[in-house]
Amino acid sequence: MACPRRRPAAADPVTAEVVLGALETIAYEMATHVSLTATTPILNQSNERNATILDASGALAALSVGIPQFMLSSTLPIRFALGFFGPDGLFDGDVLVANDPYHGGGHLPDYNVFAPVFHDGELVLIASIQCHHADTGGGMPGGYNADAPDIWAEGLRLPALKILERGVERRDVSYFLQTNTRTPTFLGDLRAQVGAAELGVKRLKEVLAAHGTATVRGAIDATIALASRGFRAEVARWPDGVYVSDVYVDHDPQGHPDIHLHCTVTIRGERLTIDFTGSDARPEIQAYSSFGNTRGYVVAQLASMMDPTIPKNEGFFRAIELIVPEGCCLNPPPGRSVAAGTHHPGTEVGEAIALALAGVITERCCPQIYKIGMPTVIFGTHPRTGGLFIDNSADTIAAHCNAVRGCDGWGSMNASFGNLIRATAEINESIFPQRQLARDFITDSGGAGEYRGGLGTLYRKQLLAPARVYAYVVGRKYPMPGVAGGRPGSPNRLELRVGGPREDAGERTRLVAHEAGEAIAYHYGGGGGWGDPLARDPARVLDDVLDEYVSLESARDDYGVVLTGSLAEVTLAVDGPATAALRARRRAGGTG
């Protein structure tokens, strides 16, 4: 599915930068348009969208990052459409929609809406906007039917479908899409994407009119070549070698344990190869990340560890040789369910790459991943409206944020979530029949290290109407890993029916009925630490204890820091000589 390469045209660097700035601004404007016009919370609040500008071959030219893995899972469906419709099958005014994981997408809720941009009768650019929708039909509200036996049971598949043709809405298609989703506001959300794509077309035509087709193409080619040179130059500074990692997901939605990812990273001069040969290929598992989703996570992790000034475009992506054998959990056999795989084992792709490179670029090694299972979807009948509500649990939390050299894990989410905004309690309580009772940092949940992992959150949500909770949790057996001697973060735990016959989520997906007044309590795990905990500045450990990030017991047991005084009376102080002596005993292999 690779797009053809053109020989980069000569371009004035200043003009190329002006054109690139215009394309990136247009992408940002498209993404903002969705937030301002969509009607469903996951679209108009969360920023779970990504706008991209591609050239006529399907090469990515510019983007506005919402969710990093969308950078690439939005490009492959467009390349399929270009081949499917052919050079004479797309027209000025067309707008298309696609969501099929087996035609380049991530999973069914991720709808990609895109439109060709013509200038002087020639296809020059493509404007694309990808968003996550609250429902996509199928056997389970919320778009996460992890129990689906195959992709057809998950929901509606759209490889490439024209929703507008030559500027006229196809009402048969719109109605077809509307009747295949449970979300009453779906069509409004989809039209928000259509409006964003049309806005992108309008703005891009203005750029083409101002600069001309040849100049815009030359600027794109020059920027792509710049990204490729920057990527390869940085890789060339890394030590040659073959670096291997093995990571695991606790289990798939059916309870099959230890979903295995095997990653081999090979560095030869300026060449970088990422090879997932040897990853889990058991035929009975139900944990599959589509190839487009896997590819996106590869790029998101590498981008987080490289020079941030390298443009994120086709030149960055072409510089990676990616091997993902078909049939393994990261490139499934045709027809397999991928509903849960966009999270796990998809996100563990980043963990595998980070751990493989931990000895190569240790100071920048920070797995940009999360360990949730999948969003805890809650659905039922809204007592005020009498209609179905679907809560995808896009709530504000802190969790799974690893430390990196020089920086503790911060009290939020990691960079793999990009610009994702999680809704406040006030917003979600006004939309859904719920009351949010707690969102507290969990003491000692961040992995110990010279730089401490970010803390997890105790999150408690009370349901004010009968509802069903779709629960699938991982990160209990394999929590966030530490790096360079850092300790792992705390594991996840999800309590169900709190206030009633309390129970914990287990190894399999479950649909658990809750009565009004009962709550869920999600103990989100913390991030892993970086570096030896005994190397942490004792003054920083004291600050952590005063902030209740670290307990007195952990200060001594994990960090080797002896504190005197009283926490209750805020008279704690570091006993320097006792701390030095304790750490010396620990380093020598003693306890105490």
XYZ file of C-alpha atoms in Angstrom:
592
model
C 0.000 0.000 0.000
C 3.021 2.252 -0.268
C 2.492 5.422 -2.233
C 4.725 6.040 -5.259
C 7.704 8.293 -4.738
C 8.353 11.346 -6.848
C 11.754 12.859 -7.316
C 11.810 15.875 -5.002
C 11.567 19.110 -6.964
C 13.806 22.038 -6.208
C 12.070 24.479 -3.883
C 12.951 27.796 -2.332
C 13.324 26.970 1.424
C 11.459 30.092 2.492
C 8.542 29.383 0.165
C 8.507 25.748 1.250
C 8.252 26.838 4.897
C 5.454 29.283 4.062
C 3.495 26.574 2.249
C 4.068 24.062 5.052
C 2.878 26.608 7.598
C -0.263 27.165 5.561
C -0.980 23.428 5.325
C -0.461 22.887 9.060
C -2.697 25.868 9.867
C -5.423 24.486 7.609
C -5.170 21.086 9.313
C -5.513 22.756 12.705
C -8.519 24.755 11.478
C -10.177 21.569 10.222
C -9.682 19.837 13.572
C -11.009 22.860 15.459
C -14.066 22.973 13.192
C -15.089 19.519 14.427
C -14.755 20.559 18.067
C -16.946 23.606 17.431
C -19.681 21.900 15.400
C -19.970 18.243 16.493
C -22.707 17.290 18.939
C -21.384 14.217 20.788
C -18.950 14.676 23.723
C -16.246 12.384 22.396
C -16.014 14.587 19.272
C -16.693 18.080 20.564
C -14.710 17.836 23.809
C -12.034 15.191 23.702
C -9.881 16.259 20.711
C -9.894 12.605 19.653
C -9.437 13.635 16.063
C -6.619 14.268 13.647
C -6.561 16.375 10.492
C -4.105 15.609 7.709
C -3.183 17.004 4.297
C -1.960 14.510 1.699
C -0.733 14.895 -1.851
C -2.413 13.264 -4.839
C -0.447 10.028 -4.370
C -1.566 9.660 -0.749
C 1.733 10.835 0.760
C 1.269 12.662 4.058
C 2.311 16.312 3.744
C 1.122 17.998 6.962
C -1.012 17.328 10.015
C -2.500 18.650 13.218
C -2.005 16.020 15.901
C -4.925 15.047 18.073
C -4.182 11.345 18.626
C -0.707 10.326 17.396
C -1.620 6.906 15.987
C -4.188 8.642 13.762
C -1.195 10.090 11.882
C -0.963 6.921 9.842
C -4.238 5.060 10.192
C -5.754 8.013 8.325
C -3.438 7.691 5.321
C -3.869 4.059 4.275
C -7.665 4.269 3.720
C -7.083 7.213 1.404
C -4.554 5.260 -0.631
C -7.074 2.459 -0.933
C -9.704 4.921 -2.175
C -7.301 6.384 -4.736
C -6.682 2.939 -6.149
C -10.302 1.827 -5.903
C -11.846 4.811 -7.681
C -8.936 5.306 -10.068
C -7.820 8.523 -11.769
C -11.248 9.235 -13.244
C -13.442 8.236 -10.307
C -12.969 11.218 -7.997
C -14.457 14.647 -8.712
C -14.341 18.162 -7.382
C -16.896 18.325 -4.554
C -16.637 14.662 -3.563
C -16.411 13.783 0.138
C -15.750 10.199 1.217
C -15.986 8.278 4.476
C -14.016 5.165 5.533
C -13.529 3.222 8.762
C -12.539 -0.324 7.772
C -9.552 -1.734 9.700
C -8.804 -4.097 6.830
C -8.471 -1.223 4.387
C -5.949 0.692 6.467
C -7.987 1.945 9.439
C -7.530 1.403 13.167
C -10.888 0.119 14.380
C -14.490 0.724 13.369
C -15.274 3.749 15.607
C -12.499 5.742 13.894
C -14.240 7.393 10.943
C -12.019 9.024 8.330
C -13.726 11.686 6.173
C -11.694 13.039 3.265
C -12.084 15.119 0.129
C -10.010 15.563 -3.052
C -8.688 19.041 -3.867
C -8.552 19.966 -7.560
C -6.764 22.915 -9.165
C -6.975 23.663 -12.867
C -8.833 20.381 -13.300
C -6.079 18.279 -11.690
C -6.133 16.379 -8.405
C -3.380 17.937 -6.289
C -4.164 17.435 -2.592
C -6.502 15.603 -0.217
C -7.985 17.032 2.984
C -8.708 14.432 5.675
C -10.238 14.501 9.150
C -10.407 11.396 11.334
C -12.536 11.190 14.503
C -13.600 8.564 17.018
C -17.380 8.087 17.175
C -19.423 6.951 20.151
C -21.026 3.975 18.385
C -20.753 2.083 15.127
C -23.602 -0.418 15.308
C -22.868 -4.082 15.841
C -23.553 -6.243 18.844
C -22.529 -3.874 21.643
C -23.173 -0.161 22.261
C -20.074 1.981 22.315
C -18.069 0.513 19.436
C -16.049 -1.896 21.597
C -17.592 -5.292 21.039
C -14.543 -7.170 22.236
C -16.597 -10.387 22.310
C -17.343 -10.197 18.589
C -16.376 -13.453 16.850
C -15.219 -11.538 13.758
C -15.022 -8.064 12.221
C -18.526 -8.357 10.732
C -20.068 -8.687 14.186
C -18.319 -5.563 15.442
C -20.298 -3.100 13.388
C -20.573 -1.331 10.058
C -17.516 -1.548 7.763
C -16.898 1.240 5.240
C -13.825 0.689 3.017
C -14.486 3.884 0.993
C -17.913 5.406 0.415
C -18.920 8.711 -1.161
C -21.234 10.668 1.105
C -21.102 13.715 -1.210
C -20.619 13.450 -4.953
C -19.746 16.563 -6.955
C -20.890 18.650 -3.988
C -24.331 16.992 -3.588
C -25.115 14.932 -0.503
C -26.093 11.360 -1.258
C -29.169 11.108 0.948
C -29.363 7.341 0.478
C -25.872 6.985 1.930
C -26.514 9.436 4.779
C -29.682 7.629 5.760
C -27.963 4.263 5.491
C -25.234 5.421 7.878
C -27.719 7.004 10.276
C -29.763 3.833 10.585
C -26.691 1.733 11.392
C -25.703 3.492 14.611
C -27.322 3.868 18.003
C -26.070 7.423 18.535
C -28.955 9.818 17.775
C -26.518 12.628 17.015
C -24.303 10.524 14.725
C -25.349 12.239 11.500
C -24.638 15.651 12.990
C -21.194 14.472 14.017
C -20.497 13.032 10.587
C -21.624 16.265 8.948
C -19.259 18.147 11.245
C -16.448 16.082 9.718
C -17.802 16.691 6.224
C -17.841 20.419 6.958
C -14.246 20.235 8.184
C -13.168 18.421 5.012
C -14.962 20.984 2.834
C -13.349 23.800 4.799
C -9.982 22.175 4.174
C -10.705 21.985 0.451
C -11.653 25.665 0.362
C -8.516 26.770 2.190
C -6.221 24.503 0.166
C -7.626 25.867 -3.081
C -6.712 29.330 -1.828
C -3.130 28.161 -1.235
C -2.983 26.612 -4.703
C -4.369 29.773 -6.279
C -1.771 31.886 -4.473
C 1.295 29.729 -5.154
C 0.422 27.441 -8.052
C 0.430 23.663 -8.305
C 4.131 23.310 -9.118
C 5.241 25.420 -6.155
C 2.986 23.596 -3.688
C 4.144 20.213 -4.936
C 7.769 21.319 -4.794
C 7.330 22.575 -1.238
C 5.749 19.298 -0.142
C 8.479 17.238 -1.784
C 11.171 19.395 -0.185
C 9.602 19.060 3.265
C 9.263 15.294 2.885
C 12.911 15.070 1.837
C 13.899 17.225 4.823
C 12.109 14.877 7.223
C 13.771 11.833 5.682
C 17.236 13.397 5.964
C 16.630 14.450 9.568
C 15.377 11.003 10.567
C 18.253 9.153 8.930
C 20.861 11.542 10.312
C 19.645 10.959 13.854
C 19.546 7.176 13.440
C 23.099 7.310 12.077
C 24.232 8.699 15.463
C 22.861 5.671 17.315
C 25.171 2.679 17.841
C 24.784 -0.083 15.281
C 23.377 -3.329 16.578
C 20.409 -5.622 17.010
C 18.224 -4.890 20.029
C 15.435 -7.153 21.243
C 12.518 -6.873 23.648
C 9.593 -9.024 24.745
C 6.474 -7.504 26.262
C 3.119 -8.953 27.216
C -0.526 -8.074 27.620
C -2.137 -9.775 30.625
C -4.774 -11.526 28.536
C -7.163 -11.019 25.648
C -10.895 -10.308 26.162
C -11.594 -14.046 26.278
C -9.050 -14.704 29.016
C -6.256 -16.217 26.919
C -3.158 -15.213 28.917
C 0.124 -13.524 28.086
C -0.368 -12.002 24.636
C 3.232 -11.772 23.477
C 4.945 -9.074 21.408
C 8.481 -9.777 20.221
C 10.355 -6.787 18.813
C 13.714 -6.710 17.065
C 15.197 -3.298 16.299
C 18.141 -3.303 13.902
C 20.338 -0.237 13.392
C 22.763 -0.243 10.476
C 24.167 3.185 9.766
C 21.210 5.396 8.919
C 18.865 2.445 8.403
C 16.307 1.508 11.089
C 14.323 -1.730 10.933
C 11.485 -2.571 13.324
C 10.578 -6.261 13.100
C 7.735 -7.912 15.025
C 8.393 -11.412 13.719
C 7.830 -13.859 16.570
C 4.862 -12.018 18.048
C 1.845 -13.996 19.204
C 0.151 -15.907 16.397
C -2.017 -18.325 18.395
C -5.168 -18.915 16.330
C -7.441 -18.892 19.385
C -6.533 -15.434 20.681
C -8.803 -12.427 20.255
C -6.349 -9.564 20.619
C -5.462 -8.055 17.272
C -4.148 -4.652 16.296
C -4.776 -3.823 12.651
C -1.697 -3.090 10.545
C -2.682 0.574 10.223
C -3.033 0.868 13.982
C 0.294 -0.916 14.593
C 2.033 1.354 12.100
C 0.655 4.422 13.844
C 1.911 3.315 17.252
C 5.372 2.598 15.818
C 5.669 6.137 14.510
C 4.173 7.709 17.656
C 6.747 5.985 19.896
C 9.732 6.760 17.663
C 8.644 10.377 17.268
C 8.584 10.783 21.059
C 12.247 9.704 21.286
C 13.662 11.714 18.374
C 14.352 15.335 17.523
C 10.928 17.008 17.727
C 11.811 19.418 14.912
C 11.801 16.611 12.335
C 8.547 17.093 10.384
C 6.016 14.301 10.881
C 5.273 13.525 7.257
C 5.874 10.860 4.659
C 9.641 11.342 4.838
C 9.647 10.366 8.525
C 7.563 7.264 7.860
C 9.434 6.098 4.760
C 12.669 6.037 6.711
C 11.365 3.161 8.863
C 11.521 -0.364 7.538
C 8.605 -2.039 9.295
C 8.104 -5.816 9.286
C 4.844 -7.127 10.737
C 4.062 -10.672 9.549
C 0.434 -11.221 8.579
C -1.281 -13.576 10.986
C 0.322 -12.281 14.171
C -1.460 -10.183 16.787
C -0.189 -6.948 15.181
C -1.341 -7.743 11.626
C -4.305 -10.103 11.903
C -5.610 -12.651 9.437
C -8.507 -11.219 7.397
C -11.800 -10.985 9.231
C -10.588 -11.170 12.823
C -12.097 -8.883 15.433
C -9.924 -5.840 16.214
C -12.262 -3.936 18.573
C -9.989 -4.207 21.614
C -6.718 -4.412 19.695
C -6.579 -0.709 18.955
C -5.726 -0.469 22.671
C -4.096 -3.846 23.415
C -1.860 -5.140 21.959
C -1.676 -1.928 19.891
C -0.317 0.332 22.603
C 2.253 -2.274 23.687
C 3.941 -1.681 20.325
C 5.342 1.492 21.867
C 6.441 -0.371 24.982
C 8.287 -2.965 22.905
C 10.153 -0.332 20.876
C 11.031 1.726 23.951
C 12.383 -1.266 25.883
C 14.354 -2.497 22.867
C 16.022 0.921 22.584
C 16.456 1.375 26.354
C 20.164 0.662 26.056
C 20.587 2.779 22.933
C 18.975 6.126 23.769
C 18.389 5.526 27.470
C 17.996 9.192 28.330
C 15.010 9.484 25.961
C 13.442 6.118 26.641
C 9.893 6.548 27.927
C 7.167 4.117 26.813
C 4.320 6.254 25.469
C 1.645 3.746 26.318
C -1.244 3.103 28.673
C -2.616 0.009 30.369
C -6.394 0.141 30.553
C -7.862 -2.805 28.667
C -10.332 -0.588 26.900
C -12.606 2.280 27.909
C -15.158 1.230 30.517
C -18.281 1.756 28.404
C -21.467 2.391 30.417
C -24.875 2.418 28.769
C -28.517 2.467 29.765
C -31.738 4.473 29.507
C -31.433 8.118 30.458
C -34.149 8.927 33.043
C -34.517 12.486 31.762
C -34.780 11.837 28.019
C -35.937 8.227 27.934
C -33.307 7.542 25.266
C -30.157 5.458 25.223
C -27.036 7.003 26.732
C -23.531 5.718 25.986
C -20.751 6.882 28.280
C -17.327 5.979 26.851
C -15.681 6.994 30.145
C -13.626 9.755 28.558
C -13.175 11.270 32.019
C -10.299 13.258 33.461
C -7.800 10.953 35.170
C -4.084 10.570 35.779
C -2.458 7.228 35.028
C 0.300 5.234 33.325
C 2.681 8.168 32.849
C 6.303 7.023 32.955
C 9.222 9.100 34.132
C 12.112 9.921 31.840
C 15.604 11.121 32.667
C 15.318 14.584 34.135
C 11.540 14.543 34.603
C 9.147 12.769 36.936
C 5.984 11.366 35.403
C 3.510 14.217 35.524
C 0.044 14.088 37.028
C -1.919 13.436 33.865
C -1.654 11.103 30.861
C 1.290 10.270 28.638
C 2.109 11.699 25.239
C 0.531 8.800 23.337
C -2.806 10.463 24.048
C -1.579 13.533 22.161
C -3.878 16.493 22.658
C -6.687 14.317 24.002
C -8.861 16.236 26.446
C -10.799 14.218 28.991
C -14.086 15.691 30.129
C -14.500 17.287 33.548
C -16.940 15.991 36.148
C -19.211 18.977 35.606
C -19.551 18.294 31.877
C -20.188 14.569 32.126
C -22.573 14.903 35.073
C -24.659 17.288 32.974
C -24.832 14.801 30.102
C -25.013 11.385 31.748
C -26.972 10.138 34.801
C -23.950 9.889 37.070
C -22.204 11.520 39.997
C -18.427 11.572 40.135
C -17.389 11.071 43.742
C -13.597 10.935 43.622
C -10.595 11.553 41.420
C -7.691 11.273 43.832
C -4.018 10.534 43.315
C -3.051 7.159 44.809
C -0.097 7.368 47.183
C 2.846 5.106 46.200
C 1.334 4.250 42.801
C 4.190 5.829 40.811
C 7.140 3.535 40.206
C 10.179 4.401 42.315
C 13.225 5.714 40.503
C 15.776 8.486 40.330
C 12.842 10.104 38.563
C 9.509 8.934 39.934
C 6.706 7.572 37.786
C 3.496 9.558 37.604
C 0.759 8.639 40.037
C -2.384 6.730 39.219
C -5.897 7.798 40.167
C -8.633 6.380 42.325
C -11.669 7.233 40.241
C -15.153 6.611 41.634
C -18.298 7.138 39.536
C -21.789 6.572 40.930
C -24.605 5.677 38.536
C -27.912 7.466 39.082
C -29.916 5.142 36.826
C -29.742 1.407 36.108
C -26.990 0.745 33.589
C -24.712 -1.926 32.266
C -20.931 -1.643 32.478
C -18.737 -3.297 29.866
C -15.545 -4.125 31.743
C -12.191 -5.300 30.403
C -9.016 -4.519 32.351
C -5.333 -5.302 31.783
C -2.192 -3.894 33.378
C -2.634 -5.954 36.526
C -0.063 -8.656 35.805
C 2.080 -6.459 33.519
C 1.886 -2.858 34.756
C 3.850 0.068 33.342
C 7.529 -0.925 33.195
C 10.413 0.900 34.807
C 13.442 1.918 32.725
C 17.175 2.042 33.556
C 16.650 0.492 36.980
C 13.361 2.205 37.751
C 10.540 0.224 39.346
C 7.212 -0.545 37.616
C 4.115 1.479 38.369
C 1.232 0.113 40.391
C -1.240 -2.252 38.667
C -4.795 -1.441 37.647
C -7.877 -2.611 39.543
C -11.538 -2.072 38.683
C -14.200 -2.563 41.349
C -17.783 -2.996 40.174
C -21.117 -2.537 41.973
C -19.506 -0.512 44.757
C -22.207 0.180 47.338
C -23.900 -3.125 46.458
C -22.508 -6.655 46.154
C -19.003 -5.417 45.301
C -16.907 -7.452 42.854
C -13.699 -7.030 40.862
C -13.337 -7.160 37.102
C -11.563 -10.361 36.073
C -9.619 -11.779 33.149
C -12.489 -11.696 30.636
C -14.768 -9.030 29.253
C -17.957 -8.821 31.277
C -21.235 -6.972 30.931
C -22.217 -6.170 34.529
C -25.631 -4.752 35.436
C -25.547 -1.944 38.011
C -28.460 -0.576 39.993
C -29.005 3.124 40.545
C -26.808 4.243 43.430
C -24.066 1.695 42.773
C -20.662 2.881 41.606
C -17.527 1.774 39.831
C -14.131 2.416 41.414
C -11.197 2.280 38.997
C -7.755 2.228 40.616
C -5.726 3.410 37.618
C -2.109 2.292 37.746
C 0.878 4.604 37.921
C 3.800 5.100 35.588
C 7.165 3.379 35.806
C 10.197 5.054 37.327
C 13.447 5.919 35.538
C 16.829 5.162 37.081
C 17.953 3.782 40.427
C 15.616 4.886 43.257
C 18.654 5.143 45.564
C 19.968 7.937 43.319
C 16.938 10.175 43.861
C 17.655 13.450 45.623
C 16.496 12.947 49.238
C 15.015 16.455 49.235
C 12.728 15.442 46.368
C 11.670 12.336 48.279
C 10.808 14.587 51.242
C 8.720 16.805 48.943
C 6.911 13.723 47.623
C 6.087 12.599 51.154
C 4.775 16.046 52.088
C 2.645 16.029 48.910
C 1.389 12.528 49.804
C 2.751 11.134 46.537
C 5.041 8.799 48.502
C 4.430 7.303 51.942
C 6.873 7.389 54.831
C 7.295 3.627 54.448
C 8.118 3.889 50.745
C 10.574 6.723 51.374
C 12.608 4.342 53.513
C 11.941 1.001 51.816
C 12.119 2.077 48.155
C 14.308 5.193 48.210
C 16.495 4.558 51.255
C 15.633 7.967 52.719
C 15.403 8.339 56.501
C 13.029 11.076 57.653
C 12.671 12.490 61.140
C 9.844 14.515 62.612
C 6.094 14.275 62.049
C 4.121 14.307 58.812
C 0.966 15.350 60.666
C 2.771 18.330 62.172
C 4.674 19.082 58.932
C 8.024 18.841 60.719
C 9.613 16.172 58.553
C 13.290 16.524 57.690
C 15.907 14.381 55.952
C 18.411 12.698 58.243
C 21.416 12.991 55.940
C 23.918 10.696 57.693
C 21.303 7.988 58.339
C 20.156 8.183 54.715
C 23.717 7.867 53.395
C 24.364 4.881 55.640
C 21.107 3.136 54.698
C 21.729 3.639 50.986
C 25.268 2.306 51.325
C 23.940 -0.859 52.982
C 21.306 -1.270 50.252
C 23.869 -0.857 47.477
C 26.043 -3.454 49.158
C 23.158 -5.884 49.080
C 21.998 -5.509 52.644
C 18.594 -4.600 53.997
C 17.868 -2.426 57.026
